[in-house]
Coordinates of C-alpha atoms in Angstrom, one line a residue:
Chain A
M207 CA 38.9 12.9 30.4
K208 CA 40.9 16.1 29.9
A209 CA 39.4 16.7 26.4
Y210 CA 35.7 16.1 27.5
L211 CA 36.4 18.6 30.7
S212 CA 37.9 21.4 28.5
D213 CA 34.6 20.3 26.2
R214 CA 32.7 21.0 29.4
M215 CA 34.1 24.2 30.1
G216 CA 33.9 25.3 26.2
A217 CA 29.8 24.5 26.3
A218 CA 29.7 26.6 29.5
L219 CA 31.5 29.3 28.3
L220 CA 29.5 29.7 24.9
M221 CA 26.0 29.7 26.9
A222 CA 27.3 32.1 29.5
P223 CA 26.0 34.7 27.6
L224 CA 22.8 34.0 26.8
L225 CA 22.1 32.7 30.9
L226 CA 24.0 36.1 31.9
F227 CA 20.9 37.9 29.8
L228 CA 18.5 35.8 30.5
G229 CA 19.2 36.1 34.3
A230 CA 19.7 39.8 34.1
A231 CA 16.4 40.5 32.0
Y232 CA 14.1 37.6 33.1
A233 CA 15.0 36.0 36.3
W234 CA 16.1 39.2 38.5
P235 CA 13.2 41.5 37.3
F236 CA 10.9 38.5 38.3
F237 CA 12.0 38.1 41.6
G238 CA 11.1 41.5 42.2
V239 CA 7.5 41.0 40.7
V240 CA 7.7 38.0 43.2
N241 CA 8.6 40.3 46.1
W242 CA 5.6 42.9 45.0
S243 CA 3.2 40.4 45.3
F244 CA 4.2 39.3 48.7
T245 CA 4.7 43.1 49.9
L246 CA 2.4 45.4 48.3
P247 CA 0.6 47.3 49.4
E248 CA 1.2 45.2 52.8
P249 CA 3.6 41.9 53.5
G250 CA 1.2 39.2 53.6
L251 CA -0.8 36.9 51.2
G252 CA -3.3 39.3 51.0
Q253 CA -3.1 39.6 47.2
Y254 CA -3.6 35.8 46.8
G255 CA -6.5 35.9 48.6
T256 CA -8.0 38.5 46.6
L257 CA -7.1 36.5 43.4
L258 CA -9.2 33.6 45.1
S259 CA -12.3 35.5 45.8
D260 CA -12.2 38.3 43.4
P261 CA -15.0 37.4 40.8
L262 CA -13.6 39.6 38.1
V263 CA -10.1 38.0 38.4
Q264 CA -11.6 34.7 38.4
S265 CA -13.7 35.4 35.6
V266 CA -10.8 36.9 33.6
F267 CA -9.2 33.3 34.1
V268 CA -11.7 31.2 33.4
R269 CA -12.3 33.2 30.1
T270 CA -8.6 33.1 29.5
L271 CA -8.4 29.1 29.7
R272 CA -11.4 29.2 27.5
I273 CA -9.9 31.3 24.5
A274 CA -6.8 28.9 25.0
A275 CA -8.5 26.3 24.7
I276 CA -10.7 26.9 21.5
V277 CA -7.5 28.5 19.9
T278 CA -5.3 25.5 20.5
I279 CA -8.0 23.1 19.3
V280 CA -8.5 24.9 16.2
S281 CA -4.9 25.8 15.7
V282 CA -4.0 22.3 16.0
A283 CA -6.9 21.1 13.8
A284 CA -5.9 23.8 11.1
A285 CA -2.3 23.3 11.5
Y286 CA -2.5 19.4 11.0
A287 CA -4.1 19.9 7.7
I288 CA -1.6 22.4 6.6
T289 CA 1.2 20.2 7.9
L290 CA -0.4 17.2 6.0
V291 CA 0.2 18.9 2.4
W292 CA 3.6 20.4 3.3
V293 CA 5.2 17.3 4.5
R294 CA 3.2 14.8 2.3
G295 CA 1.8 17.0 -0.9
T296 CA 3.5 16.9 -4.3
P297 CA 5.9 19.5 -4.9
A298 CA 3.8 22.1 -6.0
Q299 CA 1.5 21.7 -3.2
R300 CA 4.6 21.8 -0.7
V301 CA 5.7 25.3 -2.2
I302 CA 2.5 26.8 -1.5
A303 CA 2.0 25.4 1.8
E304 CA 5.5 26.5 2.8
F305 CA 4.8 30.0 1.9
C306 CA 1.1 29.9 3.6
I307 CA 3.3 29.0 6.6
L308 CA 6.1 31.4 6.6
V309 CA 4.8 34.8 5.3
P310 CA 2.9 35.3 8.5
F311 CA 6.0 35.6 10.5
W312 CA 7.2 38.3 8.4
I313 CA 4.4 40.6 9.1
S314 CA 4.2 41.9 13.0
V315 CA 1.3 41.1 15.0
L316 CA 0.1 44.4 15.3
T317 CA 0.0 44.9 11.7
R318 CA -2.0 41.4 11.9
A319 CA -4.2 42.5 14.6
F320 CA -5.5 45.4 12.6
G321 CA -5.8 43.7 9.7
W322 CA -8.7 41.6 11.2
V323 CA -10.2 44.5 12.6
A324 CA -10.5 45.7 8.9
L325 CA -11.9 42.6 7.6
L326 CA -14.2 41.8 10.6
S327 CA -15.8 45.5 11.9
N328 CA -19.1 46.2 11.1
R329 CA -18.2 48.2 8.1
G330 CA -15.5 45.8 7.3
L331 CA -14.9 43.4 4.0
F332 CA -16.9 40.7 5.4
N333 CA -19.9 42.4 6.7
T334 CA -19.6 44.7 3.4
W335 CA -19.7 41.3 1.3
L336 CA -22.6 39.3 3.2
Q337 CA -24.7 42.3 3.0
A338 CA -23.8 42.8 -0.4
I339 CA -24.9 39.5 -1.5
G340 CA -28.0 39.4 0.8
F341 CA -26.9 36.8 3.1
I342 CA -27.4 39.0 6.3
S343 CA -29.3 42.3 6.8
E344 CA -27.7 43.5 9.9
P345 CA -23.5 43.4 10.2
L346 CA -22.6 40.6 12.4
T347 CA -20.5 41.7 15.4
L348 CA -17.3 39.9 14.4
V349 CA -14.8 42.0 16.5
R350 CA -14.6 43.6 20.1
N351 CA -15.7 39.8 21.6
E352 CA -14.2 36.5 21.8
F353 CA -15.3 35.6 18.4
G354 CA -12.5 38.3 17.2
V355 CA -10.1 37.4 19.9
I356 CA -9.9 33.8 18.9
V357 CA -9.7 34.3 15.1
G358 CA -6.9 36.7 15.5
M359 CA -5.0 34.3 17.8
T360 CA -5.7 31.4 15.8
H361 CA -4.1 33.2 13.0
F362 CA -1.2 34.2 14.7
L363 CA -0.6 31.0 16.3
I364 CA -1.1 28.0 13.3
P365 CA 2.6 28.8 12.1
F366 CA 3.7 27.8 15.5
A367 CA 1.9 24.9 16.0
V368 CA 2.9 23.3 12.5
F369 CA 6.6 22.9 13.1
P370 CA 5.9 20.3 15.9
L371 CA 3.5 18.7 13.8
A372 CA 5.5 18.6 10.6
S373 CA 8.5 17.1 12.8
S374 CA 6.5 14.2 13.7
M375 CA 5.1 13.7 10.4
R376 CA 8.7 13.7 8.5
S377 CA 9.8 10.9 10.9
L378 CA 6.7 8.5 10.3
D379 CA 8.1 5.4 8.4
D380 CA 5.9 5.3 5.1
R381 CA 6.0 1.4 4.9
V382 CA 3.7 1.4 7.9
L383 CA 1.4 3.0 5.9
L384 CA 1.9 1.0 3.3
A385 CA 1.4 -2.1 5.5
A386 CA -1.7 -1.0 7.0
R387 CA -3.5 -0.1 3.2
G388 CA -2.1 -3.9 2.3
L389 CA -3.6 -5.7 5.3
G390 CA -7.3 -4.1 3.9
S391 CA -7.7 -0.8 5.7
S392 CA -8.9 2.1 3.5
R393 CA -7.6 5.2 3.2
M394 CA -9.5 7.1 5.6
R395 CA -9.2 4.2 8.2
T396 CA -5.3 4.3 7.8
F397 CA -5.2 8.1 8.5
W398 CA -7.3 7.9 11.6
S399 CA -6.3 4.5 13.1
V400 CA -2.5 4.6 12.0
F401 CA -1.2 7.9 10.8
V402 CA -3.0 10.1 13.6
P403 CA -1.8 8.0 16.8
M404 CA 2.1 7.8 15.4
T405 CA 2.2 11.6 15.1
R406 CA 0.7 12.0 19.0
S407 CA 3.7 13.3 20.0
G408 CA 3.5 16.1 17.6
I409 CA 0.1 17.0 18.4
I410 CA 0.8 17.3 22.1
G411 CA 3.9 19.2 21.2
S412 CA 1.9 21.5 19.2
A413 CA -1.1 21.9 21.3
L414 CA 0.9 22.7 24.4
I415 CA 3.0 25.4 22.6
V416 CA -0.1 26.9 21.1
F417 CA -1.8 26.9 24.6
V418 CA 1.1 28.2 26.5
F419 CA 1.1 31.0 23.8
S420 CA -2.4 31.6 24.1
L421 CA -2.4 32.0 28.0
G422 CA 0.1 35.1 27.7
F423 CA -1.3 36.6 24.9
F424 CA -1.7 40.2 25.0
V425 CA -1.6 42.4 21.7
T426 CA -4.1 40.6 19.9
P427 CA -6.5 40.0 22.2
A428 CA -5.9 43.7 23.3
I429 CA -6.8 45.0 19.9
L430 CA -9.6 42.4 18.6
G431 CA -11.2 41.9 22.2
G432 CA -11.8 45.6 22.3
G433 CA -11.8 45.8 26.1
R434 CA -14.6 43.4 26.4
S435 CA -12.8 40.4 26.1
V436 CA -10.1 40.7 28.6
M437 CA -7.4 38.1 29.1
V438 CA -5.0 37.4 32.0
A439 CA -1.7 39.4 30.1
E440 CA -4.2 42.6 29.6
L441 CA -5.4 42.2 33.3
I442 CA -1.9 42.5 34.6
Y443 CA -1.5 45.2 32.4
L444 CA -4.4 47.2 33.6
R445 CA -3.4 46.4 37.0
I446 CA 0.3 47.6 36.7
F447 CA -0.2 50.9 34.4
Q448 CA -3.8 51.8 34.9
S449 CA -5.3 51.1 38.4
P450 CA -2.0 51.0 40.3
D451 CA -2.6 48.1 41.7
W452 CA 1.0 46.4 41.7
G453 CA 0.6 44.1 44.3
L454 CA -2.4 42.1 42.6
G455 CA -1.0 42.5 39.4
A456 CA 2.4 41.0 40.4
A457 CA 0.2 38.2 42.4
I458 CA -1.4 37.3 39.1
S459 CA 1.9 37.3 37.1
V460 CA 3.5 34.8 39.5
V461 CA 0.2 32.5 39.2
L462 CA 0.4 32.8 35.2
V463 CA 4.4 32.2 35.2
L464 CA 3.9 29.0 37.7
F465 CA 0.8 27.7 35.6
V466 CA 2.8 28.1 32.4
G467 CA 5.9 26.5 33.7
T468 CA 4.2 23.8 34.9
L469 CA 2.7 23.1 31.7
M470 CA 6.3 23.6 30.0
A471 CA 7.6 20.9 32.3
L472 CA 5.0 18.4 31.0
L473 CA 5.4 19.3 27.3
F474 CA 9.4 18.4 27.8
R475 CA 8.4 15.4 29.4
Y476 CA 6.2 14.1 26.7
V477 CA 8.1 15.7 23.7
R478 CA 11.9 15.7 23.1
P479 CA 13.0 19.4 22.5
K480 CA 14.2 18.7 19.0
Q481 CA 10.8 17.3 17.9
L482 CA 9.7 20.9 18.4
I483 CA 12.0 22.3 15.3
Chain B
M649 CA -6.3 -12.9 -3.9
Q650 CA -9.7 -12.1 -3.0
Q651 CA -10.8 -15.6 -1.3
P652 CA -9.7 -15.9 2.2
G653 CA -8.4 -19.3 3.1
R654 CA -7.7 -20.4 -0.3
A655 CA -4.4 -20.1 -2.1
A656 CA -4.5 -17.8 -5.5
E657 CA -3.3 -18.5 -8.6
I658 CA -1.6 -15.4 -10.1
K659 CA -0.7 -14.9 -13.7
A660 CA 1.1 -11.6 -14.6
I661 CA 1.4 -10.6 -18.3
G662 CA 3.4 -8.4 -20.1
I663 CA 3.9 -6.6 -16.8
G664 CA 6.2 -3.2 -17.4
K665 CA 7.1 -0.3 -15.2
S666 CA 8.9 2.8 -15.7
F667 CA 9.8 5.7 -13.5
G668 CA 10.7 8.6 -15.7
S669 CA 12.8 7.4 -18.2
F670 CA 14.1 4.5 -15.9
R671 CA 12.8 1.0 -16.9
A672 CA 12.5 -0.6 -13.7
L673 CA 10.5 -3.7 -15.2
D674 CA 10.3 -4.9 -18.7
D675 CA 8.0 -7.2 -20.0
L676 CA 7.5 -9.7 -17.4
T677 CA 5.4 -12.6 -18.1
L678 CA 5.2 -15.1 -15.0
D679 CA 2.7 -17.8 -13.7
I680 CA 2.5 -18.4 -10.0
G681 CA 1.0 -21.7 -8.9
R682 CA -1.4 -22.2 -6.4
G683 CA 0.2 -22.6 -2.8
E684 CA 3.8 -22.4 -4.4
F685 CA 6.8 -20.9 -2.7
L686 CA 8.0 -18.6 -5.3
T687 CA 11.4 -16.3 -4.7
L688 CA 12.5 -13.5 -6.8
L689 CA 15.9 -13.5 -6.6
G690 CA 18.3 -10.5 -8.0
P691 CA 20.4 -7.7 -6.9
S692 CA 19.4 -4.6 -5.9
G693 CA 17.8 -2.6 -8.7
S694 CA 16.9 -5.5 -10.8
G695 CA 13.2 -4.9 -10.4
K696 CA 12.2 -7.6 -8.0
T697 CA 11.1 -5.5 -5.4
T698 CA 9.0 -3.3 -7.9
F699 CA 7.2 -6.6 -9.0
L700 CA 6.2 -7.4 -5.3
M701 CA 5.1 -3.6 -4.9
I702 CA 2.9 -4.2 -8.3
L703 CA 1.6 -7.9 -6.9
A704 CA 0.5 -5.8 -3.6
G705 CA -0.9 -3.1 -5.6
F706 CA 1.4 -0.2 -4.4
V707 CA 2.7 0.6 -7.6
Q708 CA 0.5 0.6 -10.8
P709 CA 2.6 -0.9 -13.7
T710 CA 3.1 1.4 -16.8
D711 CA 2.4 -2.1 -19.0
G712 CA 0.8 -5.5 -19.1
R713 CA -2.1 -7.2 -16.8
L714 CA -2.4 -9.1 -13.8
Y715 CA -4.9 -11.5 -12.8
S716 CA -5.7 -13.2 -9.7
D717 CA -7.5 -16.7 -9.8
G718 CA -8.3 -15.5 -13.7
V719 CA -9.8 -12.1 -12.5
D720 CA -8.1 -9.0 -13.9
I721 CA -6.9 -7.2 -11.0
T722 CA -4.4 -4.8 -12.6
E723 CA -6.5 -1.8 -11.3
R724 CA -7.7 -2.9 -8.0
P725 CA -6.5 -0.8 -5.1
A726 CA -4.1 -2.4 -2.4
E727 CA -6.6 -2.2 0.5
Q728 CA -8.9 -4.6 -1.8
R729 CA -6.3 -7.0 -2.9
A730 CA -5.5 -7.8 0.6
A731 CA -2.6 -9.7 -0.2
G732 CA -0.7 -10.4 3.0
M733 CA 3.1 -8.6 3.2
V734 CA 5.9 -8.6 5.1
F735 CA 8.2 -5.5 4.7
Q736 CA 11.7 -5.1 4.8
G737 CA 11.9 -3.7 8.5
Y738 CA 8.7 -5.0 9.8
A739 CA 6.6 -1.9 9.4
L740 CA 4.7 -2.8 12.7
F741 CA 2.4 -0.6 13.9
P742 CA 4.5 1.1 16.9
H743 CA 1.7 2.3 18.8
M744 CA -0.1 -0.9 19.1
S745 CA 0.2 -4.1 21.0
V746 CA 1.4 -7.1 19.5
E747 CA -2.2 -8.3 20.0
A748 CA -3.4 -5.2 18.3
N749 CA -1.1 -5.2 15.5
I750 CA -2.2 -8.8 14.5
A751 CA -6.0 -8.1 15.0
F752 CA -5.5 -5.1 12.9
P753 CA -6.5 -6.7 9.2
L754 CA -9.4 -8.8 11.1
K755 CA -11.0 -5.4 12.4
V756 CA -10.6 -3.6 9.2
R757 CA -12.3 -6.6 7.9
K758 CA -15.2 -5.9 11.0
K759 CA -14.8 -9.2 12.3
S760 CA -16.8 -10.1 15.4
A761 CA -15.0 -9.5 18.7
A762 CA -14.9 -13.2 19.6
E763 CA -13.6 -14.2 16.3
I764 CA -10.8 -11.8 16.5
K765 CA -10.0 -13.2 19.8
R766 CA -10.2 -16.5 18.6
R767 CA -7.9 -16.1 15.5
V768 CA -5.6 -13.9 16.9
S769 CA -4.6 -16.2 19.9
E770 CA -4.2 -19.0 17.4
M771 CA -2.0 -16.8 15.5
V772 CA 0.0 -15.9 18.4
E773 CA 0.3 -19.2 19.3
R774 CA 1.6 -20.5 15.8
V775 CA 4.2 -18.3 15.7
G776 CA 5.3 -18.7 19.3
L777 CA 4.7 -15.1 20.5
K778 CA 2.5 -16.4 23.6
G779 CA 3.3 -14.1 26.5
H780 CA 4.1 -11.1 24.4
E781 CA 0.6 -10.3 23.7
K782 CA 0.5 -6.9 25.5
K783 CA 4.0 -5.9 24.5
L784 CA 4.7 -3.0 22.3
P785 CA 6.8 -3.6 19.1
S786 CA 9.9 -1.6 20.7
Q787 CA 9.8 -3.9 23.5
L788 CA 10.5 -7.0 21.1
S789 CA 13.9 -8.5 20.0
G790 CA 14.3 -8.6 16.0
G791 CA 12.9 -12.1 15.6
Q792 CA 10.2 -11.3 17.5
Q793 CA 9.1 -8.4 15.8
Q794 CA 9.5 -10.4 12.6
R795 CA 7.2 -12.9 14.1
V796 CA 4.4 -10.5 14.7
A797 CA 4.9 -9.4 11.0
L798 CA 4.2 -12.8 9.6
A799 CA 1.2 -13.2 11.9
R800 CA -0.2 -10.1 11.0
A801 CA 0.3 -10.7 7.6
L802 CA -1.5 -14.3 7.7
V803 CA -4.1 -14.1 10.4
F804 CA -6.6 -13.0 7.7
E805 CA -6.0 -15.9 5.7
P806 CA -4.9 -14.2 2.3
G807 CA -4.6 -15.8 -0.7
V808 CA -0.8 -14.8 -1.1
L809 CA 1.8 -13.9 1.2
L810 CA 4.4 -11.4 0.0
L811 CA 7.5 -10.8 1.6
D812 CA 9.9 -8.2 1.2
E813 CA 13.7 -9.2 2.3
P814 CA 12.0 -10.1 5.8
F815 CA 15.3 -11.2 7.1
S816 CA 17.8 -8.9 6.0
A817 CA 18.0 -7.1 9.4
L818 CA 18.4 -10.6 11.3
D819 CA 21.9 -11.9 12.5
K820 CA 22.6 -15.4 10.5
G821 CA 21.7 -17.6 13.6
L822 CA 18.2 -16.2 13.8
R823 CA 18.0 -16.0 10.1
G824 CA 18.1 -19.7 9.7
Q825 CA 15.8 -20.0 12.6
M826 CA 13.4 -18.1 10.7
Q827 CA 13.7 -19.1 7.5
A828 CA 12.8 -23.0 8.8
E829 CA 9.7 -21.3 10.6
M830 CA 8.6 -19.6 7.3
K831 CA 8.9 -22.7 5.3
R832 CA 6.8 -24.4 7.9
L833 CA 4.1 -21.6 8.0
H834 CA 4.0 -22.0 4.3
Q835 CA 3.3 -25.7 4.6
E836 CA 0.6 -25.3 7.4
T837 CA -1.1 -22.4 5.5
G838 CA -1.1 -23.8 2.0
T839 CA -0.9 -20.1 1.2
T840 CA 1.1 -18.9 -2.0
F841 CA 4.4 -17.4 -0.9
V842 CA 5.9 -15.0 -3.1
F843 CA 9.3 -13.7 -1.5
V844 CA 11.7 -11.3 -2.3
T845 CA 15.2 -11.8 -1.8
H846 CA 18.9 -11.0 -2.8
D847 CA 20.7 -13.8 -1.1
Q848 CA 20.9 -16.8 -3.4
S849 CA 21.4 -19.5 -1.1
E850 CA 18.2 -18.2 1.1
A851 CA 16.4 -18.8 -2.5
L852 CA 17.3 -22.0 -3.5
A853 CA 16.9 -23.3 0.4
L854 CA 13.2 -22.1 0.4
S855 CA 11.4 -22.0 -3.0
S856 CA 9.9 -24.3 -4.8
R857 CA 10.7 -22.1 -7.7
V858 CA 13.5 -19.3 -8.4
A859 CA 12.7 -16.2 -10.5
I860 CA 15.9 -14.5 -11.2
F861 CA 15.9 -10.9 -12.2
N862 CA 18.5 -8.4 -13.8
H863 CA 18.1 -4.9 -14.9
G864 CA 14.2 -5.2 -14.9
K865 CA 14.1 -8.4 -16.7
L866 CA 13.0 -11.6 -15.7
L867 CA 16.1 -14.3 -16.8
Q868 CA 15.1 -17.4 -15.7
V869 CA 12.1 -19.2 -13.5
G870 CA 12.7 -23.0 -12.4
A871 CA 13.3 -25.0 -9.5
P872 CA 16.4 -24.3 -7.4
D873 CA 18.4 -27.5 -8.8
E874 CA 17.3 -26.4 -12.1
V875 CA 18.4 -22.9 -12.2
Y876 CA 21.2 -23.8 -10.4
D877 CA 22.6 -27.1 -12.8
R878 CA 21.3 -25.5 -15.7
P879 CA 21.3 -21.8 -15.8
A880 CA 19.8 -20.2 -18.9
N881 CA 22.9 -17.6 -19.2
R882 CA 26.1 -16.6 -17.6
F883 CA 24.5 -13.8 -15.1
V884 CA 22.2 -16.5 -13.7
A885 CA 25.1 -19.0 -13.5
E886 CA 27.4 -16.5 -11.6
F887 CA 24.8 -14.9 -9.4
L888 CA 23.5 -18.4 -8.1
G889 CA 26.8 -19.4 -6.7
E890 CA 30.5 -19.7 -7.6
I891 CA 31.3 -21.4 -11.3
N892 CA 34.5 -22.4 -13.4
M893 CA 34.5 -21.2 -16.8
L894 CA 36.5 -22.6 -19.4
P895 CA 36.7 -22.2 -23.1
L896 CA 35.3 -24.8 -25.2
K897 CA 36.6 -25.0 -29.2
G898 CA 35.4 -27.0 -31.8
V899 CA 31.9 -27.6 -30.3
R900 CA 29.2 -29.7 -31.9
N901 CA 26.1 -31.5 -31.1
A902 CA 26.8 -35.1 -30.2
D903 CA 24.8 -38.4 -29.2
N904 CA 22.7 -36.8 -26.1
G905 CA 24.7 -33.5 -25.4
A906 CA 27.8 -31.9 -27.1
T907 CA 31.3 -32.6 -27.4
G908 CA 34.5 -30.0 -28.0
L909 CA 38.0 -29.0 -27.1
C910 CA 39.2 -27.6 -23.9
E911 CA 43.1 -27.0 -23.6
D912 CA 43.5 -30.0 -26.3
R913 CA 41.7 -32.2 -24.4
T914 CA 38.2 -33.5 -26.3
I915 CA 35.3 -33.2 -23.7
T916 CA 31.7 -34.6 -23.4
L917 CA 28.9 -33.1 -22.3
R918 CA 25.7 -34.8 -21.8
G919 CA 22.2 -33.7 -20.6
N920 CA 20.7 -30.5 -21.8
A921 CA 23.9 -28.8 -23.2
S922 CA 23.7 -28.1 -26.8
A923 CA 26.2 -26.7 -29.1
V924 CA 25.1 -22.6 -29.8
G925 CA 28.4 -22.1 -31.7
S926 CA 31.6 -23.1 -32.3
N927 CA 33.0 -21.6 -29.7
A928 CA 31.4 -21.8 -26.1
I929 CA 31.9 -21.3 -22.3
L930 CA 32.2 -24.8 -20.5
A931 CA 30.7 -24.1 -17.2
I932 CA 31.0 -26.3 -13.6
R933 CA 30.4 -26.0 -10.2
P934 CA 33.4 -26.2 -8.1
E935 CA 31.6 -28.9 -6.0
Y936 CA 31.3 -31.1 -8.9
M937 CA 34.8 -31.1 -9.9
S938 CA 37.2 -33.1 -8.6
I939 CA 41.0 -33.9 -8.6
A940 CA 42.8 -37.3 -9.6
P941 CA 46.3 -38.0 -9.8
E942 CA 46.4 -38.5 -13.7
A943 CA 44.3 -38.7 -16.8
T944 CA 41.7 -41.7 -17.2
A945 CA 40.3 -42.7 -20.2
G946 CA 37.0 -41.7 -21.7
E947 CA 36.6 -39.2 -18.8
N948 CA 36.7 -35.5 -18.8
G949 CA 39.4 -33.6 -17.5
I950 CA 42.4 -31.5 -17.9
A951 CA 46.0 -30.7 -16.3
A952 CA 45.8 -27.8 -13.5
T953 CA 48.4 -26.6 -11.0
A954 CA 47.1 -25.8 -7.4
V955 CA 48.4 -22.4 -6.6
A956 CA 46.5 -21.8 -3.2
S957 CA 44.2 -23.7 -0.5
T958 CA 41.9 -22.4 1.8
Y959 CA 40.8 -24.9 4.7
L960 CA 37.0 -24.3 5.2
G961 CA 36.5 -27.3 7.7
A962 CA 34.1 -29.6 6.2
A963 CA 36.3 -29.2 3.0
T964 CA 39.1 -27.3 1.3
R965 CA 38.8 -25.0 -1.4
L966 CA 41.7 -25.3 -4.0
D967 CA 42.4 -22.4 -6.3
L968 CA 44.1 -24.2 -9.6
T969 CA 45.5 -22.5 -12.7
T970 CA 45.4 -24.8 -16.0
R971 CA 48.0 -24.7 -18.6
Q972 CA 46.4 -22.3 -20.8
G973 CA 46.1 -20.0 -17.7
A974 CA 42.3 -20.3 -16.9
K975 CA 41.5 -20.1 -12.9
V976 CA 39.4 -22.7 -11.6
T977 CA 37.8 -23.4 -7.8
V978 CA 37.2 -26.8 -6.6
S979 CA 35.8 -28.0 -3.5
V980 CA 37.4 -31.0 -2.1
P981 CA 37.7 -33.1 0.7
N982 CA 40.5 -31.8 3.0
E983 CA 42.7 -35.1 2.6
V984 CA 42.6 -34.8 -1.1
A985 CA 43.6 -31.6 -0.8
A986 CA 46.6 -31.9 1.3
S987 CA 48.1 -35.0 -1.0
A988 CA 47.5 -32.6 -4.2
L989 CA 49.7 -29.9 -2.7
S990 CA 52.5 -32.2 -1.8
K991 CA 53.0 -34.0 -5.1
G992 CA 54.4 -30.9 -6.5
N993 CA 51.1 -29.0 -7.0
S994 CA 50.2 -30.8 -10.2
V995 CA 46.9 -32.5 -10.4
W996 CA 44.4 -33.8 -13.1
L997 CA 41.0 -32.2 -13.0
T998 CA 38.0 -34.2 -13.5
W999 CA 33.9 -33.7 -13.8
P1000 CA 31.2 -35.9 -14.9
A1001 CA 29.9 -35.3 -18.4
E1002 CA 26.3 -34.5 -17.3
K1003 CA 27.4 -31.8 -14.7
G1004 CA 29.1 -29.5 -17.4
F1005 CA 26.9 -27.0 -19.3
L1006 CA 27.4 -24.7 -22.4
L1007 CA 27.3 -20.6 -22.0
P1008 CA 27.7 -18.5 -25.1
D1009 CA 31.1 -17.6 -25.7
G1010 CA 31.6 -13.9 -24.8
G1011 CA 28.4 -12.3 -24.2
Q1012 CA 25.8 -12.6 -21.7

């Protein structure tokens, strides 16, 4: 019993610096933000009323949810394919897949966003090529709109979607797949009615991670959206730094944090944390 | 393997499998009869499981051909062979209910909903899982999971049922129960069963024939009493149960058997024993040996000293040493053991002439 207590003390001591840091750097300022949302410019629920009635704020929320949903579907689907190769491919395929998953982590999000601008802009590589082979006559608008934002965000988030999927695919018992085939199921059928359902927790975990990340995305939408496809994080930035309206910015922040918090609670309810690594 | 409802007849000719430089299975030729219960027995790494996987179509043999009802199925993929298979650890679909697990092979075969319903409920009844239809595998006990695995593998009436050490995870009591269950299912379905195990008593108890493997080679195939009483070599003799081995000299063929000298006593063998050289090993199972106070003329026997006894309940196991130092184990009635030990430990070992057999000296 004594050892148990001192173990718990030891654990608490080891975790203390992190908790203190998170408290000082996140929790405390966040309470400040909550405070602003109820007091600026005057005390009351006025800012939350604006939030519910202002069509601009609402359209930004709707767009954010729409982009996050599309990015989630595309990222998880793409990550599923990559993870399949990474976990179940031949040794050579695994190395290539691992490279594709890890390399993006070494390049800053800013660099990647500008990279996409270079590729997708009117005089970028894609449009130049497509025009050169005569596929199109006028450049396609690929950036400074939702499409560009989705491409950039998906590219950034795929690696994050891979890990929960990999964990669920690794823990899957191969004999179950053999059993399905032995019982007469084609490879295709085995994949859809056995493999995919058995990786369900990975899919849920992966989708929630990508969705939560997408909701608060700032840099990529700001660059690739070019101010025309504003998402929630950018709207908060605009309210705080450009049209000093701290109260509204704070209220939007609070709503966003509550929404993300709810999703995280769901995530940990359905997926054990160790499955995410 | 392709006609449902009818037991398959399988013929393996010269089957071999190499994994890199490792020869997992070598030149295996074996006929599996229609409706037979064949057990593949051997230690781990003996090639028995590899052969089962080749039968299922999960492993492609490096050499040889495989025929089912006269049709070459060597290259046929597993899903088209559709042998019923029960895996070690059951391999049930964890996300499907008992019912859905059993229905899976029928759904894959696009049977009508009504037929699926009928056959699944029949099968559920047959394996005694009524009332558990809606449960998930994780909500079942090991024995129940085993039943689901059997039901799922039999519901589509495969020509052959392949079982890979299905009872290894069960405790002893349940194991016996499941063995009886499987024997009953074999009789009821009439399907060809191919069963892999490393447990010799299980093999002898269940099968119509036993195939014994070691180091990738098939050593002997035969009915349980045949392989037990007339093992082809020392490995088979030892693997199937305890065996006493005594050196035999001056061996020569005699009338319907052989004779030789064991510890200066003339020993006769009757039946399939034939001399393979002038020196051989005389092998006798412990339960065929008995002890007597003194020698009887014309009967096989040697002198020995009892050194230890182990009470086993139904019988006593006696460990003895012969005059020339060979160690022998005998299983005798409890009172016989007691009197043998009380008489200064010196006894006479005897056995019927037809229960001894010869193994080549020294080698395998």
